[in-house]
MMTF fields as JSON, N, C-alpha, C and O atoms, coordinates in Angstrom:
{
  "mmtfVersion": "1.0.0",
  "mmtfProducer": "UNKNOWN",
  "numBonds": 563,
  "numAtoms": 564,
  "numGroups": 141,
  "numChains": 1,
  "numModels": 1,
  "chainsPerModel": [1],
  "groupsPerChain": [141],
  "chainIdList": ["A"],
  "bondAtomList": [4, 2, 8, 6, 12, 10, 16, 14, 20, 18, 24, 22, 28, 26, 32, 30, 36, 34, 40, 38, 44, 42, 48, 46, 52, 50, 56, 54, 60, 58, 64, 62, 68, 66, 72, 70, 76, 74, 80, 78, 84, 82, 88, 86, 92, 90, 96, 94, 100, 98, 104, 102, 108, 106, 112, 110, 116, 114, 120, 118, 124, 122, 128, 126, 132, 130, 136, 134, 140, 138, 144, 142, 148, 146, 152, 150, 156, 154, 160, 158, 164, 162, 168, 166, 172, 170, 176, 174, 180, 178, 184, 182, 188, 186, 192, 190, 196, 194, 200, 198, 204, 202, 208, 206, 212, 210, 216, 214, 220, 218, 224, 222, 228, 226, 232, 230, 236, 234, 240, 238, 244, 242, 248, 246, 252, 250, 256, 254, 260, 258, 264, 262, 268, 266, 272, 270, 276, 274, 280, 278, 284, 282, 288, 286, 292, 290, 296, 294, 300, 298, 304, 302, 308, 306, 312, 310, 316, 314, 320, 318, 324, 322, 328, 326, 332, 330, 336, 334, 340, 338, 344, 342, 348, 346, 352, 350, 356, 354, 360, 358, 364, 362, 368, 366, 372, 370, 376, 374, 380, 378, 384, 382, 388, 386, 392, 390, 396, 394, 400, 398, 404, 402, 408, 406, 412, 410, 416, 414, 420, 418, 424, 422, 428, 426, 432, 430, 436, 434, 440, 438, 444, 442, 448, 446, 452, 450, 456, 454, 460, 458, 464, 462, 468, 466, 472, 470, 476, 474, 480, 478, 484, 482, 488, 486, 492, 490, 496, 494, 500, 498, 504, 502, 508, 506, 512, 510, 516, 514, 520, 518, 524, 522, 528, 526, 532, 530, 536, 534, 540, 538, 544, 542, 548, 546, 552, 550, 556, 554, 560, 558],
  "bondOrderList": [1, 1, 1, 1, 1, 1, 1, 1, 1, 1, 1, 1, 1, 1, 1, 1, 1, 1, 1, 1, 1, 1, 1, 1, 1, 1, 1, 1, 1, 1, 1, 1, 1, 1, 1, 1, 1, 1, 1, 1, 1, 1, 1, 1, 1, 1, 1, 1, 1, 1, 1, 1, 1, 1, 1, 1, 1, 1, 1, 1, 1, 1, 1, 1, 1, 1, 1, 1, 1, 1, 1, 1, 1, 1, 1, 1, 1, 1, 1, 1, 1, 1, 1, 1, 1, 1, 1, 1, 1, 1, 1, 1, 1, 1, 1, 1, 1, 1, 1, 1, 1, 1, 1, 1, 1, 1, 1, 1, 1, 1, 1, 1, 1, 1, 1, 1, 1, 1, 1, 1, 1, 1, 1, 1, 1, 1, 1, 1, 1, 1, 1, 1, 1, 1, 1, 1, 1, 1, 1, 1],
  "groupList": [{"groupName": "UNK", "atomNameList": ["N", "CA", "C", "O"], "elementList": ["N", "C", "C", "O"], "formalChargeList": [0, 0, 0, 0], "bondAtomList": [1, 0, 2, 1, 3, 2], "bondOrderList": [1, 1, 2], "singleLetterCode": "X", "chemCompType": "L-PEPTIDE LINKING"}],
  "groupTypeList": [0, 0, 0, 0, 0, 0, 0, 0, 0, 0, 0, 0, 0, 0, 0, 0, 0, 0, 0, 0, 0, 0, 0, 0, 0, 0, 0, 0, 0, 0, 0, 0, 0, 0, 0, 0, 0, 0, 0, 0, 0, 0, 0, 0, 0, 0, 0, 0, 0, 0, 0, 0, 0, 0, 0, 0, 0, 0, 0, 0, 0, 0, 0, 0, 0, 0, 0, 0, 0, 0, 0, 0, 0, 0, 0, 0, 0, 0, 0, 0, 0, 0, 0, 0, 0, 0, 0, 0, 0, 0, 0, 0, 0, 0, 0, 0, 0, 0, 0, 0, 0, 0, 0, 0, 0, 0, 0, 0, 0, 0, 0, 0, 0, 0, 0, 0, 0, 0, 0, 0, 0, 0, 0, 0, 0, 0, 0, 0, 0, 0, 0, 0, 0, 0, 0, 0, 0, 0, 0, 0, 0],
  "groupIdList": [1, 2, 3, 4, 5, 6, 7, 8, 9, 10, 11, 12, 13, 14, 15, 16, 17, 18, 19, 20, 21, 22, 23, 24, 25, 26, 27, 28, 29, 30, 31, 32, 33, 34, 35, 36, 37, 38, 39, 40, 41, 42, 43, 44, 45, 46, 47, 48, 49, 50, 51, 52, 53, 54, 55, 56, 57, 58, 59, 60, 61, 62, 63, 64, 65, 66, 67, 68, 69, 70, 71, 72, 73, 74, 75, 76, 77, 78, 79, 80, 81, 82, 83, 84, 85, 86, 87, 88, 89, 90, 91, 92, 93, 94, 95, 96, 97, 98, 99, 100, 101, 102, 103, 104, 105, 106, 107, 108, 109, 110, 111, 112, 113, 114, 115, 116, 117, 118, 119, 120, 121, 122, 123, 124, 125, 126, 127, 128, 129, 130, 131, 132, 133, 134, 135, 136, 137, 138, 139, 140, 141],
  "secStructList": [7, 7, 7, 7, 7, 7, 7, 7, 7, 2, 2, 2, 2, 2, 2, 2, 2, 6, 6, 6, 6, 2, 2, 2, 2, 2, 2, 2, 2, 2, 2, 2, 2, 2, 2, 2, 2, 2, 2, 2, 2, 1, 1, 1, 7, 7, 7, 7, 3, 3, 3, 3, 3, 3, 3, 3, 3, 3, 7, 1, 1, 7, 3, 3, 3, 3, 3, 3, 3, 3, 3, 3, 3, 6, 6, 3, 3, 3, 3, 3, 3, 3, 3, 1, 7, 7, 6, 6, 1, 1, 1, 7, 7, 5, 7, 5, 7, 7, 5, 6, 6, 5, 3, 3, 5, 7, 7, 7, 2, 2, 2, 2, 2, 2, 2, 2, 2, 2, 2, 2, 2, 2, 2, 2, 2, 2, 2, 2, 2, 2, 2, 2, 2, 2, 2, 2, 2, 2, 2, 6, 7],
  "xCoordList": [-31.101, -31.274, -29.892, -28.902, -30.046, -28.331, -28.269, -29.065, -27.038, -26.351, -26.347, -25.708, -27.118, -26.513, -25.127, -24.377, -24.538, -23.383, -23.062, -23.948, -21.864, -21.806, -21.263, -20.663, -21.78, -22.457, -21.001, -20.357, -20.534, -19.301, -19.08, -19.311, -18.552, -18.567, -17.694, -16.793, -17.903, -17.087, -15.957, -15.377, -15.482, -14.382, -13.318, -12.123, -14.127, -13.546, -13.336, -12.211, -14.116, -13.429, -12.206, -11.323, -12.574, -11.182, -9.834, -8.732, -10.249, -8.519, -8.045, -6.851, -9.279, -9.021, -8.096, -6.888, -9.017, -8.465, -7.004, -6.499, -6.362, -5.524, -4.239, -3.319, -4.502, -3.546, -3.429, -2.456, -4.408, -3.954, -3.451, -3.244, -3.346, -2.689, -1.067, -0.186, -1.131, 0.033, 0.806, 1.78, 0.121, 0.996, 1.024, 1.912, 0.165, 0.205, 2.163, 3.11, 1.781, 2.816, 4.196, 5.132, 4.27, 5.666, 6.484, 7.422, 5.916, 7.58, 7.617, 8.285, 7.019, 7.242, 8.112, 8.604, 8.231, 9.14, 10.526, 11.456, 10.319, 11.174, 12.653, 13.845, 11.849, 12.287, 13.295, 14.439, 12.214, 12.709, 14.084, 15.018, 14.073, 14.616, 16.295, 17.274, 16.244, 16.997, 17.484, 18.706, 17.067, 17.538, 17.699, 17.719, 17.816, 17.845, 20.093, 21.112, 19.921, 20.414, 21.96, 23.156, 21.351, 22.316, 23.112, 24.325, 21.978, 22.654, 22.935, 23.182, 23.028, 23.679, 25.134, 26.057, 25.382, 26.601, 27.082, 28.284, 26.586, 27.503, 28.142, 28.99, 27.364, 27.262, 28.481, 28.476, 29.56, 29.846, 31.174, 31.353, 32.122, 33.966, 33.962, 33.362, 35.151, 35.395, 36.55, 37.139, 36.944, 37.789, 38.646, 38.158, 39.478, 40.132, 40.026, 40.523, 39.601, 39.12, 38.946, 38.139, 40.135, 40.626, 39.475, 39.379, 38.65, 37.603, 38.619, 39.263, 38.506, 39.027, 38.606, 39.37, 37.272, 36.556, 35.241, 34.808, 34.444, 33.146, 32.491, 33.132, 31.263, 31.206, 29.309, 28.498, 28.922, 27.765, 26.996, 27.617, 25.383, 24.587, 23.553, 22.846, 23.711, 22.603, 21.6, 22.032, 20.029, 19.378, 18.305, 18.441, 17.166, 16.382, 15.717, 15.89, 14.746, 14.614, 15.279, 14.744, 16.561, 17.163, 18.857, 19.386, 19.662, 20.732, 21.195, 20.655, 22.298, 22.996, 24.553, 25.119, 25.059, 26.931, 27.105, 26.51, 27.65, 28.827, 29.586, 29.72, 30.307, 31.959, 32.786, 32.296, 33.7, 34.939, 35.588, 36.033, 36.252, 37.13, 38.113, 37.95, 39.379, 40.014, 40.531, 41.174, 40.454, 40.704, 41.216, 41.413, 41.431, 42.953, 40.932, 40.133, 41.225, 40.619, 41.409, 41.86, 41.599, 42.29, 43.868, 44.448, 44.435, 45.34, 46.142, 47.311, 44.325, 44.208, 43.863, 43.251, 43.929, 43.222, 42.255, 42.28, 40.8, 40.26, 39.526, 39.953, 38.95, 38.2, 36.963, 36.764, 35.987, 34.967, 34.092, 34.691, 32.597, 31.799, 31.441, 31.126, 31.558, 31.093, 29.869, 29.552, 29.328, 27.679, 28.232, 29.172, 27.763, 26.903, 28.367, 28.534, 29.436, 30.197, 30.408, 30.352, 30.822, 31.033, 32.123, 33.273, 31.636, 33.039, 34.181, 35.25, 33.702, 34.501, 34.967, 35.459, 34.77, 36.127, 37.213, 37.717, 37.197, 38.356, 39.169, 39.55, 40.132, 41.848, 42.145, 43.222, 40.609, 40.889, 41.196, 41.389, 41.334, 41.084, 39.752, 40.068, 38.645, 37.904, 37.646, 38.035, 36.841, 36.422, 35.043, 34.279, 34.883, 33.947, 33.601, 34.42, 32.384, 31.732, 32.11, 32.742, 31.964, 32.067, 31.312, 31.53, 30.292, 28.959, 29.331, 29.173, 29.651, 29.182, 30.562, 31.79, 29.528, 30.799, 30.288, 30.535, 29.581, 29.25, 30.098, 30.555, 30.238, 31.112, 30.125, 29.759, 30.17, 29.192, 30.207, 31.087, 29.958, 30.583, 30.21, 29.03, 30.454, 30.192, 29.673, 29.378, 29.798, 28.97, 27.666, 26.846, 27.323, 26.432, 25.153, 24.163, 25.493, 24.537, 23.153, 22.16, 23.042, 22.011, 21.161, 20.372, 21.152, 20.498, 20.195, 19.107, 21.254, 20.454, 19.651, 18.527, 19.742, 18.643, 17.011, 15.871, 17.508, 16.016, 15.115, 13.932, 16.264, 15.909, 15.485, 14.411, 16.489, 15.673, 14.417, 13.672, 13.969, 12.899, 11.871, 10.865, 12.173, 11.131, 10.782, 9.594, 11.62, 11.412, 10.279, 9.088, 10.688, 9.779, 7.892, 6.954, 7.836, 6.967, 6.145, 4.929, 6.748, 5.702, 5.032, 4.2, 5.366, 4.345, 3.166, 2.505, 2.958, 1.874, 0.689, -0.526, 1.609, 0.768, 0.149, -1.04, 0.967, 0.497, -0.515, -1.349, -0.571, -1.021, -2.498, -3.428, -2.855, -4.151, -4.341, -5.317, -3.734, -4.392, -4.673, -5.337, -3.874, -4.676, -6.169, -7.129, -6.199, -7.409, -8.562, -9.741, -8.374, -9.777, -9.869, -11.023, -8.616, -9.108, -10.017, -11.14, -9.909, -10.067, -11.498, -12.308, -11.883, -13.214, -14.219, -15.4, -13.394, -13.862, -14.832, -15.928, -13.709, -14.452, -15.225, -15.564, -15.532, -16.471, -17.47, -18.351, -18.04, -18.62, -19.337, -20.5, -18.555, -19.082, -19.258, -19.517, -19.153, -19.482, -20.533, -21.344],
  "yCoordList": [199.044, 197.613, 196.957, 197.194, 195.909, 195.766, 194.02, 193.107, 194.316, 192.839, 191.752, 191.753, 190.72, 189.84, 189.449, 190.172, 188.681, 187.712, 187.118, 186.35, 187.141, 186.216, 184.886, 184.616, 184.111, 182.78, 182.294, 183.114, 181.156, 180.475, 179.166, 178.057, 179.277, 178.917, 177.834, 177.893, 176.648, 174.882, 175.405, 175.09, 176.696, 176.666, 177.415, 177.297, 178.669, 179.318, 178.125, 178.133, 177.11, 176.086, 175.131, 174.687, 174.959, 174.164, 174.977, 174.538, 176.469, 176.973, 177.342, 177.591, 177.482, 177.478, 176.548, 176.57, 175.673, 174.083, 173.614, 172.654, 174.084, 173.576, 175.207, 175.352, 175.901, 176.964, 176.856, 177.415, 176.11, 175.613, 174.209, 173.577, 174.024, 172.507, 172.299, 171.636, 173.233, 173.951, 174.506, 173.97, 175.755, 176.402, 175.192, 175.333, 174.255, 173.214, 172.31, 172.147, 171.962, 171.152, 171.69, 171.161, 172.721, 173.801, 173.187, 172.421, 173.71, 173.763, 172.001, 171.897, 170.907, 170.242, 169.342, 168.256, 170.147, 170.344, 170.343, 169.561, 171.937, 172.147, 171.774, 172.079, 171.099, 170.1, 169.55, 169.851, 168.386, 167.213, 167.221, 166.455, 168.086, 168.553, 168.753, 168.158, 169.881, 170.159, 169.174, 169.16, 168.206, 167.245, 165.866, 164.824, 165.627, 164.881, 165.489, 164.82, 167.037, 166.916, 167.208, 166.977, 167.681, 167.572, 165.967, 165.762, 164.909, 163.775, 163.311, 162.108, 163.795, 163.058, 163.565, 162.897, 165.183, 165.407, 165.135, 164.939, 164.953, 164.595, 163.367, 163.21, 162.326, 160.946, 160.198, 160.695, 159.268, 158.623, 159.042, 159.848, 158.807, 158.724, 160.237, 161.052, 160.189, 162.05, 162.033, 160.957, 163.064, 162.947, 164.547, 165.677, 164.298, 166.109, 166.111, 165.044, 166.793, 167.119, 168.425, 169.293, 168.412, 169.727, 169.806, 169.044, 170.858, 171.259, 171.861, 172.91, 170.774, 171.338, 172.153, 172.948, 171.95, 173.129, 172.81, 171.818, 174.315, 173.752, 174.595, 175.359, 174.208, 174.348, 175.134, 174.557, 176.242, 176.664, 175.673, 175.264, 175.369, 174.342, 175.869, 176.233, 176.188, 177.796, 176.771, 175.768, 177.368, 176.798, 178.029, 178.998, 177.666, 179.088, 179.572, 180.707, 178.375, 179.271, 178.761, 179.247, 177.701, 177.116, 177.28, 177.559, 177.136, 177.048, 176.259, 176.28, 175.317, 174.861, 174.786, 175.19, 174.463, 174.421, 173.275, 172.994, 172.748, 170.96, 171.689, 172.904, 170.709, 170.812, 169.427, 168.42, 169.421, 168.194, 168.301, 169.447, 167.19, 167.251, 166.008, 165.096, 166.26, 165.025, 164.8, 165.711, 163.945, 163.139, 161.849, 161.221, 161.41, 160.235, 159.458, 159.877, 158.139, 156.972, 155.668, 155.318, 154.926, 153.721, 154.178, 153.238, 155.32, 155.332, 155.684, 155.912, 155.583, 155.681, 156.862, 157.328, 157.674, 159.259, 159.004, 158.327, 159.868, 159.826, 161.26, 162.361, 161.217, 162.538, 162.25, 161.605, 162.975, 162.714, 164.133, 165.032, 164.285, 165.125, 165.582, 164.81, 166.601, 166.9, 167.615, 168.162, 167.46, 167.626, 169.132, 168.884, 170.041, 171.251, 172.066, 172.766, 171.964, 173.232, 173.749, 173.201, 175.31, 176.134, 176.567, 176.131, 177.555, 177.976, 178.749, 178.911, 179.433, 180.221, 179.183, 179.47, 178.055, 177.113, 175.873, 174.779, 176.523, 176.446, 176.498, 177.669, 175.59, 175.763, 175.283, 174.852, 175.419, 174.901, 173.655, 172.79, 173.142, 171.951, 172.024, 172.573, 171.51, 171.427, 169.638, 168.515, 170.147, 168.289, 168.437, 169.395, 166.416, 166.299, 165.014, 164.5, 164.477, 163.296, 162.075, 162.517, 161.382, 160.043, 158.868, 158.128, 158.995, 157.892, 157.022, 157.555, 156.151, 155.051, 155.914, 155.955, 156.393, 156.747, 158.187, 158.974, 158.571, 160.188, 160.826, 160.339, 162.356, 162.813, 164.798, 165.737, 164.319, 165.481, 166.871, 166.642, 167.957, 169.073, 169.06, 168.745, 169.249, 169.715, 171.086, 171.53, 171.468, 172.841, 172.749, 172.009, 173.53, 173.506, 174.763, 174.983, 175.465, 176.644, 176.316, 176.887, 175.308, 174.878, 174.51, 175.381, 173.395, 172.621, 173.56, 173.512, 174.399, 175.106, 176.442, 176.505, 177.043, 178.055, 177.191, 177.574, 175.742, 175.568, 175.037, 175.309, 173.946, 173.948, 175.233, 175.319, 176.323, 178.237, 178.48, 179.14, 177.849, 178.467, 177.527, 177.972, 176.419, 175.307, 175.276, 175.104, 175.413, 174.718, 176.229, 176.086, 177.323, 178.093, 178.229, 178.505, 177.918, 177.534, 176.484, 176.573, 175.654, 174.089, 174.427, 173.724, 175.291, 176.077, 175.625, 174.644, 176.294, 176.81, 175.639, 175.639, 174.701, 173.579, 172.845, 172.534, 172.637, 172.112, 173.253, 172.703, 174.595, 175.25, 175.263, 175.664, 174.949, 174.604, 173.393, 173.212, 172.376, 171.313, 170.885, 169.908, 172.041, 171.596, 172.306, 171.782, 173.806, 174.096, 173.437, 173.561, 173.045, 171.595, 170.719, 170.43, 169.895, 169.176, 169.829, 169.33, 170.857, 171.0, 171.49, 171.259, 172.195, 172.295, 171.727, 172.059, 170.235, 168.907, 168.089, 167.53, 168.403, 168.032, 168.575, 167.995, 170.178, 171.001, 170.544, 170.223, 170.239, 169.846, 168.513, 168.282, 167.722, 165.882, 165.818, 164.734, 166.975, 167.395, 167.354, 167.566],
  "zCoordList": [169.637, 169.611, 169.729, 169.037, 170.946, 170.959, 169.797, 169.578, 169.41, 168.176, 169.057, 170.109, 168.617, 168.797, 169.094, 168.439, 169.746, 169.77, 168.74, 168.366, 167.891, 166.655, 167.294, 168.334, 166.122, 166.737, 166.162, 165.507, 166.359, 166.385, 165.364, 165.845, 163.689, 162.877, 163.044, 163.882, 162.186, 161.799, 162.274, 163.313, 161.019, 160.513, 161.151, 160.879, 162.546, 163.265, 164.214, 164.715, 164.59, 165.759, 165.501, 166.235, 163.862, 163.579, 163.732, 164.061, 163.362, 163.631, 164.525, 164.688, 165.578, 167.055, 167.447, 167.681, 167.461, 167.771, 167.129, 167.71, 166.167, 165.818, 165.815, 165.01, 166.625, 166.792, 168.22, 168.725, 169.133, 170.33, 170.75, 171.785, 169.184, 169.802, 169.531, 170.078, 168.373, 167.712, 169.038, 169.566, 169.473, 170.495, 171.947, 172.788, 172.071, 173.363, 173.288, 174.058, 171.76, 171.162, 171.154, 171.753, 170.476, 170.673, 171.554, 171.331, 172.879, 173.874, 174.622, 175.651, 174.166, 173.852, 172.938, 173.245, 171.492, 170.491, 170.742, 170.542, 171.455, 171.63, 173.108, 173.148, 173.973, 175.105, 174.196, 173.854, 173.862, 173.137, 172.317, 172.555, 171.431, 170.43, 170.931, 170.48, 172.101, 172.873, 173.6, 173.453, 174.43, 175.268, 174.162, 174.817, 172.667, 172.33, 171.801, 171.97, 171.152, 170.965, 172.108, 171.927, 173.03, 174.203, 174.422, 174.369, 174.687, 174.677, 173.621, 173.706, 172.453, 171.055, 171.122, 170.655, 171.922, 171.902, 172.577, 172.392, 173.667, 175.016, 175.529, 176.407, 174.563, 174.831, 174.177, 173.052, 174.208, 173.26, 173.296, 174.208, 172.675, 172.28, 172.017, 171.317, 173.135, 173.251, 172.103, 171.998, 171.243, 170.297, 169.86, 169.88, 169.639, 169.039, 167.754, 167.394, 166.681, 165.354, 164.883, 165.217, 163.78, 163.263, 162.123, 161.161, 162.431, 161.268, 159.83, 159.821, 158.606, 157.861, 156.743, 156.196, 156.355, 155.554, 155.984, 156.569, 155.395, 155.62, 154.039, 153.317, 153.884, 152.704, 152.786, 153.509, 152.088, 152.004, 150.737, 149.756, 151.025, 150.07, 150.279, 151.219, 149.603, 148.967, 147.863, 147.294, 147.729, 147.203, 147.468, 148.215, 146.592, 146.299, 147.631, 148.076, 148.382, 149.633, 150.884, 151.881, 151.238, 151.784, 151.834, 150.758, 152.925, 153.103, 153.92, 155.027, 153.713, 154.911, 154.907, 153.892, 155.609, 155.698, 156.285, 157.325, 155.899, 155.893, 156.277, 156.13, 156.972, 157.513, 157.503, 158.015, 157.07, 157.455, 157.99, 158.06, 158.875, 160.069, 159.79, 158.978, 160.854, 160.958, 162.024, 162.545, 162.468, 163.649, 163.775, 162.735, 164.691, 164.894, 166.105, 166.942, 165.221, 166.156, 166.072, 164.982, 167.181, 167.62, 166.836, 166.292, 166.781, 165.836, 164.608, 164.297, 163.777, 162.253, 161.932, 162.893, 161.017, 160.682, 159.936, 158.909, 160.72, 159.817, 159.034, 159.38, 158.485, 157.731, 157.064, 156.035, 158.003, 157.616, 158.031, 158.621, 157.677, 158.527, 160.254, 161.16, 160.302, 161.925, 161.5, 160.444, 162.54, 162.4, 163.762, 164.516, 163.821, 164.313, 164.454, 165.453, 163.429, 163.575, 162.767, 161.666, 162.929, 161.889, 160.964, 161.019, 160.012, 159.378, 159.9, 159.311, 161.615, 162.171, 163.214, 164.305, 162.783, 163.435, 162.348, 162.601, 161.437, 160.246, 160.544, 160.54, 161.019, 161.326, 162.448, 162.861, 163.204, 164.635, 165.385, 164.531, 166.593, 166.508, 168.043, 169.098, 167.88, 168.357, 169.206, 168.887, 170.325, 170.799, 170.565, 170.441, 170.525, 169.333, 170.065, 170.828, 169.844, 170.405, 169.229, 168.269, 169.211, 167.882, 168.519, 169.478, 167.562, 167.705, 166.296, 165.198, 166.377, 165.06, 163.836, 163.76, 163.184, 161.888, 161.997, 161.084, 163.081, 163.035, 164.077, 165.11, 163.441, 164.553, 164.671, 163.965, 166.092, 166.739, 167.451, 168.281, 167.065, 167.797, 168.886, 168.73, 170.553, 171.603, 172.388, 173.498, 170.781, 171.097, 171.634, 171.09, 172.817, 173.9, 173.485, 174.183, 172.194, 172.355, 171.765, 172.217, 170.652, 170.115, 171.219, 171.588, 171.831, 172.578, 173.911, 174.485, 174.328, 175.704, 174.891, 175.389, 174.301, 173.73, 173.249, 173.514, 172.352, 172.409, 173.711, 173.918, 174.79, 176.128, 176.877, 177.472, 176.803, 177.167, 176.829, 177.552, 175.423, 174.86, 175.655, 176.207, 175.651, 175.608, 176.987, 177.263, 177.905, 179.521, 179.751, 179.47, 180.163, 180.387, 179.858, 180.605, 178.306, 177.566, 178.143, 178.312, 178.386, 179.15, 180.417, 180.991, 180.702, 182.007, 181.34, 181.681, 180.484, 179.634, 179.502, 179.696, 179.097, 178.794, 180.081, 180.154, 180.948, 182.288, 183.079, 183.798, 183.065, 183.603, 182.692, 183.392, 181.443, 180.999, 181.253, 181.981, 180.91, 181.55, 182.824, 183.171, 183.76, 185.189, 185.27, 185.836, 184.493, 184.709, 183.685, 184.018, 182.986, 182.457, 183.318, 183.635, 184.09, 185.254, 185.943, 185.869, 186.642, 187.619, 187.449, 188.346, 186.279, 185.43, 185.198, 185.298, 184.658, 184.527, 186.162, 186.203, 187.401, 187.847, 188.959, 189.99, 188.474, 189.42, 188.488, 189.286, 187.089, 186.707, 186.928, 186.596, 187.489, 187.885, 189.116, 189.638, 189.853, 191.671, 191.469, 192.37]
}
């Protein structure tokens, strides 16, 4: 006697549904993410800035590292935070973007690895939504 087909539960469609919207969304994410922070570094007052410490924030399931820098604007020195550099550029003097009172590293590896991840990924999404179009309207033929 052959089994039935198991029949297709609320709760199996909701996690369907939301592990493909999850994986739809991703390399979307990750575009964005990437091309936001490409033009946050790239954009704005080019500057030279000697990273002068950076500091580990350890916490039970979290970590991050600060860094301070100093740099000469209109003149004046200043010292403040750089946003995306590390402790293995301590001593150095690095170039650096300066937006407002923020100052951005030019480091290029963040933003093209999640652009790597992301651009290939969006296939994905366009390549299902052309086939529901196209689904959609062998169905209304």
């Amino acid at each position: 006697m052959a089994d039935a087909p198991a029949q297709e539960t609320m709760t199996m469609r909701i996690v369907v549904d939301v592990l493909l919207t999850a994986f739809m969304v991703v390399p979307f994410v990750l575009v964005g993410a990437g091309g936001w922070l490409l033009w946050q570094r790239q954009t704005g007052e080019t500057v030279e800035a000697e990273v002068i410490t950076c500091d580990f924030d350890i916490r039970y399931k979290t970590s991050s590292q600060h860094c301070t820098a100093r740099w000469t604007e209109d003149g004046v020195e200043r010292i403040g935070p750089i946003q995306g550099s590390g402790d293995q550029e301590v001593g150095e003097t690095v170039t650096a973007t300066l937006r407002g009172d923020e100052l951005y590293s030019r480091s290029l590896t963040l933003p093209l690895i999640l652009l790597g991840l992301g651009l290939p990924l969006l296939i994905l999404p366009f390549l299902w939504g052309r086939r529901l179009v196209a689904k959609l309207r062998g169905r209304g033929a």
